[in-house]
PDB file of C-alpha atoms in Angstrom:
ATOM      1  CA  MET N  12    -142.423 106.552  28.223  1.00  0.00           C
ATOM      2  CA  LEU N  13    -143.069 102.910  27.295  1.00  0.00           C
ATOM      3  CA  MET N  14    -146.778 103.599  27.149  1.00  0.00           C
ATOM      4  CA  THR N  15    -146.239 106.482  24.693  1.00  0.00           C
ATOM      5  CA  ILE N  16    -144.043 104.323  22.457  1.00  0.00           C
ATOM      6  CA  LEU N  17    -146.536 101.457  22.431  1.00  0.00           C
ATOM      7  CA  VAL N  18    -149.431 103.749  21.601  1.00  0.00           C
ATOM      8  CA  SER N  19    -147.407 105.313  18.779  1.00  0.00           C
ATOM      9  CA  ILE N  20    -146.638 101.849  17.400  1.00  0.00           C
ATOM     10  CA  LEU N  21    -150.317 100.936  17.625  1.00  0.00           C
ATOM     11  CA  VAL N  22    -151.399 104.047  15.718  1.00  0.00           C
ATOM     12  CA  ALA N  23    -148.758 103.550  13.034  1.00  0.00           C
ATOM     13  CA  THR N  24    -149.624  99.869  12.655  1.00  0.00           C
ATOM     14  CA  ALA N  25    -153.314 100.622  12.382  1.00  0.00           C
ATOM     15  CA  ALA N  26    -152.634 103.253   9.702  1.00  0.00           C
ATOM     16  CA  VAL N  27    -150.472 100.872   7.646  1.00  0.00           C
ATOM     17  CA  LEU N  28    -152.891  97.983   7.928  1.00  0.00           C
ATOM     18  CA  GLY N  29    -155.787 100.286   7.081  1.00  0.00           C
ATOM     19  CA  TRP N  30    -153.993 101.413   3.939  1.00  0.00           C
ATOM     20  CA  GLN N  31    -153.217  97.802   3.025  1.00  0.00           C
ATOM     21  CA  HIS N  32    -156.826  96.860   3.692  1.00  0.00           C
ATOM     22  CA  ARG N  33    -158.139  99.526   1.311  1.00  0.00           C
ATOM     23  CA  ARG N  34    -155.600  98.511  -1.350  1.00  0.00           C
ATOM     24  CA  ILE N  35    -156.424  94.829  -1.022  1.00  0.00           C
ATOM     25  CA  VAL N  36    -160.177  95.471  -1.143  1.00  0.00           C
ATOM     26  CA  ALA N  37    -159.727  97.568  -4.276  1.00  0.00           C
ATOM     27  CA  ALA N  38    -157.625  94.806  -5.838  1.00  0.00           C
ATOM     28  CA  ASP N  39    -160.156  92.143  -4.862  1.00  0.00           C
ATOM     29  CA  ASP N  40    -162.996  94.205  -6.346  1.00  0.00           C
ATOM     30  CA  SER N  41    -161.067  94.632  -9.583  1.00  0.00           C
ATOM     31  CA  ALA N  42    -160.394  90.907  -9.741  1.00  0.00           C
ATOM     32  CA  LEU N  43    -164.017  90.089  -9.073  1.00  0.00           C
ATOM     33  CA  ALA N  44    -165.063  92.372 -11.889  1.00  0.00           C
ATOM     34  CA  ILE N  45    -163.105  90.425 -14.510  1.00  0.00           C
ATOM     35  CA  LEU N  46    -163.478  86.891 -13.172  1.00  0.00           C
ATOM     36  CA  PRO N  47    -166.398  84.728 -14.244  1.00  0.00           C
ATOM     37  CA  GLU N  48    -169.053  84.217 -11.572  1.00  0.00           C
ATOM     38  CA  THR N  49    -168.229  80.508 -11.398  1.00  0.00           C
ATOM     39  CA  ALA N  50    -164.575  81.272 -10.706  1.00  0.00           C
ATOM     40  CA  VAL N  51    -165.540  83.552  -7.871  1.00  0.00           C
ATOM     41  CA  THR N  52    -167.812  81.102  -6.138  1.00  0.00           C
ATOM     42  CA  ALA N  53    -165.455  78.171  -6.642  1.00  0.00           C
ATOM     43  CA  VAL N  54    -162.592  79.706  -4.620  1.00  0.00           C
ATOM     44  CA  PRO N  55    -163.060  79.128  -0.860  1.00  0.00           C
ATOM     45  CA  ALA N  56    -159.879  81.016   0.165  1.00  0.00           C
ATOM     46  CA  ILE N  57    -160.037  83.568   3.008  1.00  0.00           C
ATOM     47  CA  PRO N  58    -160.018  87.113   1.598  1.00  0.00           C
ATOM     48  CA  ARG N  59    -156.792  88.935   2.186  1.00  0.00           C
ATOM     49  CA  SER N  60    -158.758  91.859   3.661  1.00  0.00           C
ATOM     50  CA  ALA N  61    -159.916  89.530   6.443  1.00  0.00           C
ATOM     51  CA  LEU N  62    -156.328  88.523   7.038  1.00  0.00           C
ATOM     52  CA  ALA N  63    -155.408  92.174   7.364  1.00  0.00           C
ATOM     53  CA  VAL N  64    -158.154  92.745   9.942  1.00  0.00           C
ATOM     54  CA  SER N  65    -157.007  89.656  11.837  1.00  0.00           C
ATOM     55  CA  ALA N  66    -153.440  90.908  11.834  1.00  0.00           C
ATOM     56  CA  LEU N  67    -154.637  94.239  13.202  1.00  0.00           C
ATOM     57  CA  ALA N  68    -156.545  92.463  15.970  1.00  0.00           C
ATOM     58  CA  ILE N  69    -153.447  90.452  16.882  1.00  0.00           C
ATOM     59  CA  VAL N  70    -151.386  93.634  17.107  1.00  0.00           C
ATOM     60  CA  VAL N  71    -154.005  95.343  19.281  1.00  0.00           C
ATOM     61  CA  VAL N  72    -154.184  92.353  21.638  1.00  0.00           C
ATOM     62  CA  GLY N  73    -150.407  92.125  21.814  1.00  0.00           C
ATOM     63  CA  LEU N  74    -149.971  95.787  22.607  1.00  0.00           C
ATOM     64  CA  SER N  75    -152.785  95.680  25.149  1.00  0.00           C
ATOM     65  CA  SER N  76    -151.089  92.754  26.865  1.00  0.00           C
ATOM     66  CA  ALA N  77    -147.802  94.619  26.944  1.00  0.00           C
ATOM     67  CA  LEU N  78    -149.472  97.653  28.446  1.00  0.00           C
ATOM     68  CA  TYR N  79    -151.204  95.448  31.008  1.00  0.00           C
ATOM     69  CA  LEU N  80    -147.930  93.868  32.086  1.00  0.00           C
ATOM     70  CA  GLN N  81    -146.164  97.226  32.229  1.00  0.00           C
ATOM     71  CA  MET N  82    -148.830  99.233  34.065  1.00  0.00           C
ATOM     72  CA  GLY N  83    -150.550  96.565  36.124  1.00  0.00           C
ATOM     73  CA  ARG N  84    -154.262  95.969  36.541  1.00  0.00           C
ATOM     74  CA  TYR N  85    -156.585  98.959  36.326  1.00  0.00           C
ATOM     75  CA  HIS N  86    -158.086  98.657  39.774  1.00  0.00           C
ATOM     76  CA  ASP N  87    -154.634  98.492  41.365  1.00  0.00           C
ATOM     77  CA  HIS N  88    -154.248 102.224  40.732  1.00  0.00           C
ATOM     78  CA  PHE N  89    -157.001 102.837  43.253  1.00  0.00           C
ATOM     79  CA  THR N  90    -155.419 100.665  45.948  1.00  0.00           C
ATOM     80  CA  GLN N  91    -151.841 101.870  45.675  1.00  0.00           C
ATOM     81  CA  THR N  92    -150.366 103.992  48.435  1.00  0.00           C
ATOM     82  CA  PRO N  93    -147.667 106.191  46.826  1.00  0.00           C
ATOM     83  CA  ASP N  94    -146.469 107.463  50.217  1.00  0.00           C
ATOM     84  CA  ARG N  95    -146.072 103.994  51.717  1.00  0.00           C
ATOM     85  CA  GLN N  96    -142.277 104.122  51.547  1.00  0.00           C
ATOM     86  CA  LEU N  97    -142.211 107.656  52.962  1.00  0.00           C
ATOM     87  CA  ASP N  98    -144.556 106.572  55.746  1.00  0.00           C
ATOM     88  CA  TYR N  99    -142.278 103.621  56.516  1.00  0.00           C
ATOM     89  CA  VAL N 100    -139.239 105.914  56.721  1.00  0.00           C
ATOM     90  CA  LEU N 101    -141.109 108.329  58.975  1.00  0.00           C
ATOM     91  CA  ARG N 102    -142.196 105.542  61.311  1.00  0.00           C
ATOM     92  CA  ALA N 103    -138.614 104.298  61.516  1.00  0.00           C
ATOM     93  CA  GLU N 104    -137.445 107.814  62.384  1.00  0.00           C
ATOM     94  CA  LEU N 105    -140.171 108.105  65.012  1.00  0.00           C
ATOM     95  CA  GLN N 106    -139.107 104.822  66.560  1.00  0.00           C
ATOM     96  CA  GLN N 107    -135.538 106.078  66.840  1.00  0.00           C
ATOM     97  CA  LEU N 108    -136.659 109.471  68.140  1.00  0.00           C
ATOM     98  CA  ALA N 109    -138.891 107.826  70.743  1.00  0.00           C
ATOM     99  CA  GLN N 110    -135.813 106.139  72.196  1.00  0.00           C
ATOM    100  CA  ASP N 111    -133.771 109.333  72.356  1.00  0.00           C
ATOM    101  CA  ALA N 112    -136.338 112.102  72.991  1.00  0.00           C
ATOM    102  CA  ASN N 113    -135.663 113.840  76.283  1.00  0.00           C
ATOM    103  CA  THR N 114    -135.853 117.572  75.635  1.00  0.00           C
ATOM    104  CA  SER N 115    -139.049 119.528  75.137  1.00  0.00           C
ATOM    105  CA  VAL N 116    -138.159 120.171  71.503  1.00  0.00           C
ATOM    106  CA  GLU N 117    -137.572 116.475  70.823  1.00  0.00           C
ATOM    107  CA  LEU N 118    -140.794 115.464  72.556  1.00  0.00           C
ATOM    108  CA  GLN N 119    -142.735 118.067  70.583  1.00  0.00           C
ATOM    109  CA  GLN N 120    -141.251 116.780  67.340  1.00  0.00           C
ATOM    110  CA  LEU N 121    -142.077 113.221  68.352  1.00  0.00           C
ATOM    111  CA  ALA N 122    -145.688 114.111  69.148  1.00  0.00           C
ATOM    112  CA  GLN N 123    -146.117 115.957  65.853  1.00  0.00           C
ATOM    113  CA  GLY N 124    -144.573 113.007  64.025  1.00  0.00           C
ATOM    114  CA  TYR N 125    -147.075 110.619  65.606  1.00  0.00           C
ATOM    115  CA  ALA N 126    -149.896 112.950  64.590  1.00  0.00           C
ATOM    116  CA  LYS N 127    -148.591 113.071  61.034  1.00  0.00           C
ATOM    117  CA  VAL N 128    -149.022 109.303  60.664  1.00  0.00           C
ATOM    118  CA  GLY N 129    -152.376 109.343  62.436  1.00  0.00           C
ATOM    119  CA  GLN N 130    -151.204 107.922  65.769  1.00  0.00           C
ATOM    120  CA  TYR N 131    -153.031 110.470  67.898  1.00  0.00           C
ATOM    121  CA  ASP N 132    -153.040 108.267  70.996  1.00  0.00           C
ATOM    122  CA  GLN N 133    -149.247 108.271  70.918  1.00  0.00           C
ATOM    123  CA  ALA N 134    -149.189 111.994  70.170  1.00  0.00           C
ATOM    124  CA  VAL N 135    -151.382 112.748  73.209  1.00  0.00           C
ATOM    125  CA  ALA N 136    -149.292 110.473  75.431  1.00  0.00           C
ATOM    126  CA  THR N 137    -146.081 112.157  74.278  1.00  0.00           C
ATOM    127  CA  MET N 138    -147.467 115.647  74.906  1.00  0.00           C
ATOM    128  CA  SER N 139    -148.670 114.534  78.330  1.00  0.00           C
ATOM    129  CA  ARG N 140    -145.112 113.477  79.083  1.00  0.00           C
ATOM    130  CA  LEU N 141    -143.826 116.831  77.840  1.00  0.00           C
ATOM    131  CA  LEU N 142    -146.322 118.788  79.953  1.00  0.00           C
ATOM    132  CA  GLU N 143    -145.436 116.710  82.993  1.00  0.00           C
ATOM    133  CA  TYR N 144    -141.727 117.503  82.894  1.00  0.00           C
ATOM    134  CA  PHE N 145    -141.646 120.949  81.276  1.00  0.00           C
ATOM    135  CA  GLU N 146    -143.427 124.211  81.862  1.00  0.00           C
ATOM    136  CA  PRO N 147    -146.684 124.402  79.893  1.00  0.00           C
ATOM    137  CA  THR N 148    -146.805 126.988  77.124  1.00  0.00           C
ATOM    138  CA  SER N 149    -149.696 128.096  74.942  1.00  0.00           C
ATOM    139  CA  LEU N 150    -148.157 126.115  72.074  1.00  0.00           C
ATOM    140  CA  TYR N 151    -147.817 122.893  74.041  1.00  0.00           C
ATOM    141  CA  LEU N 152    -151.361 123.169  75.397  1.00  0.00           C
ATOM    142  CA  GLY N 153    -152.670 124.016  71.933  1.00  0.00           C
ATOM    143  CA  LEU N 154    -150.964 121.001  70.407  1.00  0.00           C
ATOM    144  CA  GLN N 155    -152.296 118.738  73.146  1.00  0.00           C
ATOM    145  CA  ALA N 156    -155.797 120.113  72.527  1.00  0.00           C
ATOM    146  CA  LYS N 157    -155.464 119.480  68.786  1.00  0.00           C
ATOM    147  CA  PHE N 158    -154.196 115.936  69.186  1.00  0.00           C
ATOM    148  CA  SER N 159    -156.942 115.144  71.715  1.00  0.00           C
ATOM    149  CA  TYR N 160    -159.520 116.606  69.341  1.00  0.00           C
ATOM    150  CA  TYR N 161    -158.487 114.353  66.456  1.00  0.00           C
ATOM    151  CA  ARG N 162    -158.025 111.353  68.728  1.00  0.00           C
ATOM    152  CA  ASP N 163    -161.635 111.725  69.803  1.00  0.00           C
ATOM    153  CA  GLY N 164    -162.920 111.902  66.239  1.00  0.00           C
ATOM    154  CA  ARG N 165    -163.079 115.704  65.878  1.00  0.00           C
ATOM    155  CA  VAL N 166    -164.972 116.185  69.119  1.00  0.00           C
ATOM    156  CA  ILE N 167    -164.171 118.903  71.642  1.00  0.00           C
ATOM    157  CA  SER N 168    -164.429 116.987  74.902  1.00  0.00           C
ATOM    158  CA  VAL N 169    -164.386 118.545  78.364  1.00  0.00           C
ATOM    159  CA  GLU N 170    -160.664 117.727  78.600  1.00  0.00           C
ATOM    160  CA  THR N 171    -159.934 119.294  75.224  1.00  0.00           C
ATOM    161  CA  GLN N 172    -161.922 122.415  76.091  1.00  0.00           C
ATOM    162  CA  GLN N 173    -159.890 122.826  79.267  1.00  0.00           C
ATOM    163  CA  LEU N 174    -156.681 122.640  77.254  1.00  0.00           C
ATOM    164  CA  ILE N 175    -158.049 125.224  74.828  1.00  0.00           C
ATOM    165  CA  ASP N 176    -158.963 127.586  77.660  1.00  0.00           C
ATOM    166  CA  GLN N 177    -155.537 127.213  79.287  1.00  0.00           C
ATOM    167  CA  SER N 178    -153.770 127.811  75.983  1.00  0.00           C
ATOM    168  CA  LEU N 179    -155.723 130.988  75.194  1.00  0.00           C
ATOM    169  CA  ALA N 180    -155.282 132.249  78.749  1.00  0.00           C
ATOM    170  CA  LEU N 181    -151.516 132.220  78.147  1.00  0.00           C
ATOM    171  CA  ASN N 182    -151.769 133.587  74.619  1.00  0.00           C
ATOM    172  CA  PRO N 183    -155.125 134.705  73.145  1.00  0.00           C
ATOM    173  CA  ALA N 184    -153.575 134.529  69.663  1.00  0.00           C
ATOM    174  CA  GLU N 185    -152.027 131.049  69.919  1.00  0.00           C
ATOM    175  CA  PRO N 186    -152.041 129.853  66.267  1.00  0.00           C
ATOM    176  CA  GLU N 187    -152.516 126.141  66.985  1.00  0.00           C
ATOM    177  CA  THR N 188    -155.499 126.806  69.247  1.00  0.00           C
ATOM    178  CA  LEU N 189    -157.174 129.383  67.010  1.00  0.00           C
ATOM    179  CA  LEU N 190    -156.741 127.132  63.978  1.00  0.00           C
ATOM    180  CA  LEU N 191    -158.307 124.262  65.876  1.00  0.00           C
ATOM    181  CA  LEU N 192    -161.304 126.381  66.879  1.00  0.00           C
ATOM    182  CA  ALA N 193    -161.700 127.812  63.377  1.00  0.00           C
ATOM    183  CA  ASN N 194    -161.539 124.422  61.703  1.00  0.00           C
ATOM    184  CA  HIS N 195    -164.018 122.935  64.144  1.00  0.00           C
ATOM    185  CA  ALA N 196    -166.440 125.822  63.661  1.00  0.00           C
ATOM    186  CA  TYR N 197    -166.161 125.471  59.892  1.00  0.00           C
ATOM    187  CA  LEU N 198    -166.924 121.744  60.058  1.00  0.00           C
ATOM    188  CA  GLN N 199    -169.952 122.585  62.211  1.00  0.00           C
ATOM    189  CA  GLN N 200    -171.005 125.048  59.458  1.00  0.00           C
ATOM    190  CA  ASP N 201    -170.672 127.936  61.895  1.00  0.00           C
ATOM    191  CA  TYR N 202    -168.926 130.035  59.272  1.00  0.00           C
ATOM    192  CA  ALA N 203    -169.173 133.336  61.166  1.00  0.00           C
ATOM    193  CA  LEU N 204    -167.366 131.870  64.167  1.00  0.00           C
ATOM    194  CA  ALA N 205    -164.742 130.254  61.944  1.00  0.00           C
ATOM    195  CA  ILE N 206    -164.108 133.598  60.235  1.00  0.00           C
ATOM    196  CA  SER N 207    -163.809 135.268  63.645  1.00  0.00           C
ATOM    197  CA  HIS N 208    -161.077 132.847  64.782  1.00  0.00           C
ATOM    198  CA  TRP N 209    -159.163 133.088  61.495  1.00  0.00           C
ATOM    199  CA  GLN N 210    -159.304 136.885  61.493  1.00  0.00           C
ATOM    200  CA  ALA N 211    -158.075 136.987  65.088  1.00  0.00           C
ATOM    201  CA  LEU N 212    -155.099 134.941  63.966  1.00  0.00           C
ATOM    202  CA  LEU N 213    -154.464 137.224  60.985  1.00  0.00           C
ATOM    203  CA  THR N 214    -154.676 140.285  63.213  1.00  0.00           C
ATOM    204  CA  ALA N 215    -152.056 138.869  65.568  1.00  0.00           C
ATOM    205  CA  ALA N 216    -149.911 137.863  62.575  1.00  0.00           C
ATOM    206  CA  PRO N 217    -147.364 135.680  64.410  1.00  0.00           C
ATOM    207  CA  VAL N 218    -143.877 135.569  62.937  1.00  0.00           C
ATOM    208  CA  GLY N 219    -143.584 132.903  60.271  1.00  0.00           C
ATOM    209  CA  LEU N 220    -147.349 132.538  59.792  1.00  0.00           C
ATOM    210  CA  ASP N 221    -148.309 131.743  56.203  1.00  0.00           C
ATOM    211  CA  GLN N 222    -151.374 133.936  55.766  1.00  0.00           C
ATOM    212  CA  THR N 223    -152.270 132.802  52.246  1.00  0.00           C
ATOM    213  CA  PRO N 224    -154.164 129.582  53.137  1.00  0.00           C
ATOM    214  CA  ILE N 225    -155.882 131.346  56.045  1.00  0.00           C
ATOM    215  CA  ARG N 226    -157.097 134.190  53.839  1.00  0.00           C
ATOM    216  CA  ARG N 227    -158.286 131.628  51.316  1.00  0.00           C
ATOM    217  CA  ALA N 228    -160.187 129.819  54.071  1.00  0.00           C
ATOM    218  CA  VAL N 229    -161.764 133.094  55.205  1.00  0.00           C
ATOM    219  CA  ALA N 230    -162.899 133.885  51.656  1.00  0.00           C
ATOM    220  CA  ASN N 231    -164.357 130.398  51.293  1.00  0.00           C
ATOM    221  CA  ALA N 232    -166.224 130.696  54.596  1.00  0.00           C
ATOM    222  CA  GLN N 233    -167.529 134.145  53.649  1.00  0.00           C
ATOM    223  CA  ALA N 234    -168.864 132.757  50.370  1.00  0.00           C
ATOM    224  CA  LYS N 235    -170.630 129.920  52.174  1.00  0.00           C
ATOM    225  CA  LEU N 236    -172.031 132.332  54.746  1.00  0.00           C
ATOM    226  CA  ALA N 237    -173.354 134.600  51.998  1.00  0.00           C
ATOM    227  CA  ALA N 238    -174.923 131.645  50.204  1.00  0.00           C
ATOM    228  CA  ALA N 239    -176.594 130.457  53.410  1.00  0.00           C
ATOM    229  CA  ASN N 240    -178.112 133.910  53.972  1.00  0.00           C
ATOM    230  CA  LEU N 241    -179.699 134.127  50.529  1.00  0.00           C
TER     231      LEU N 241
END
């Protein structure tokens, strides 16, 4: 809002000073036309048109300074982290949850929270704790595989592959596991395999699955596959 007001003031000021400048120049030209040449050369005063230009420059500098103070330095916009406060709140919640988490649901939430802030080591450790005390499910194994995958820098290690196999053995249409395999295949530019995993997930259509982004991913992979086959 302040920026809009300042820009409006700048435009209006420039228009007024421009009009004054044209009027002053016209008046100066008229005066020069009737004054003797000696009178013109004998007056060392600064032309009023120059004063008008100087005034305009002062206004521009002043408004620029005000904008600078209000908005901050230009390069700061590339170093800001808008979600820093949200991240801080989430970490505080995770710290509290880590002290209280005992049930499988709480441990799952804790692990997913760690993953959300990029703490995949903690996410894997939390899921390991969950799998130690509670019966493994395809979801739990799929989540552990996903967290291990990202912890290892998007690499499917022997351990991660074992988790994937165990998850699919319990549920061949486990969403977390199929999404992991599809995303990995896509990153490896194996678009046909990625499409296969996504379509298997769409065919199973688990309750609550948002199909829109998956269908969009399939279409994108199909386009890339078609382009590669040209």
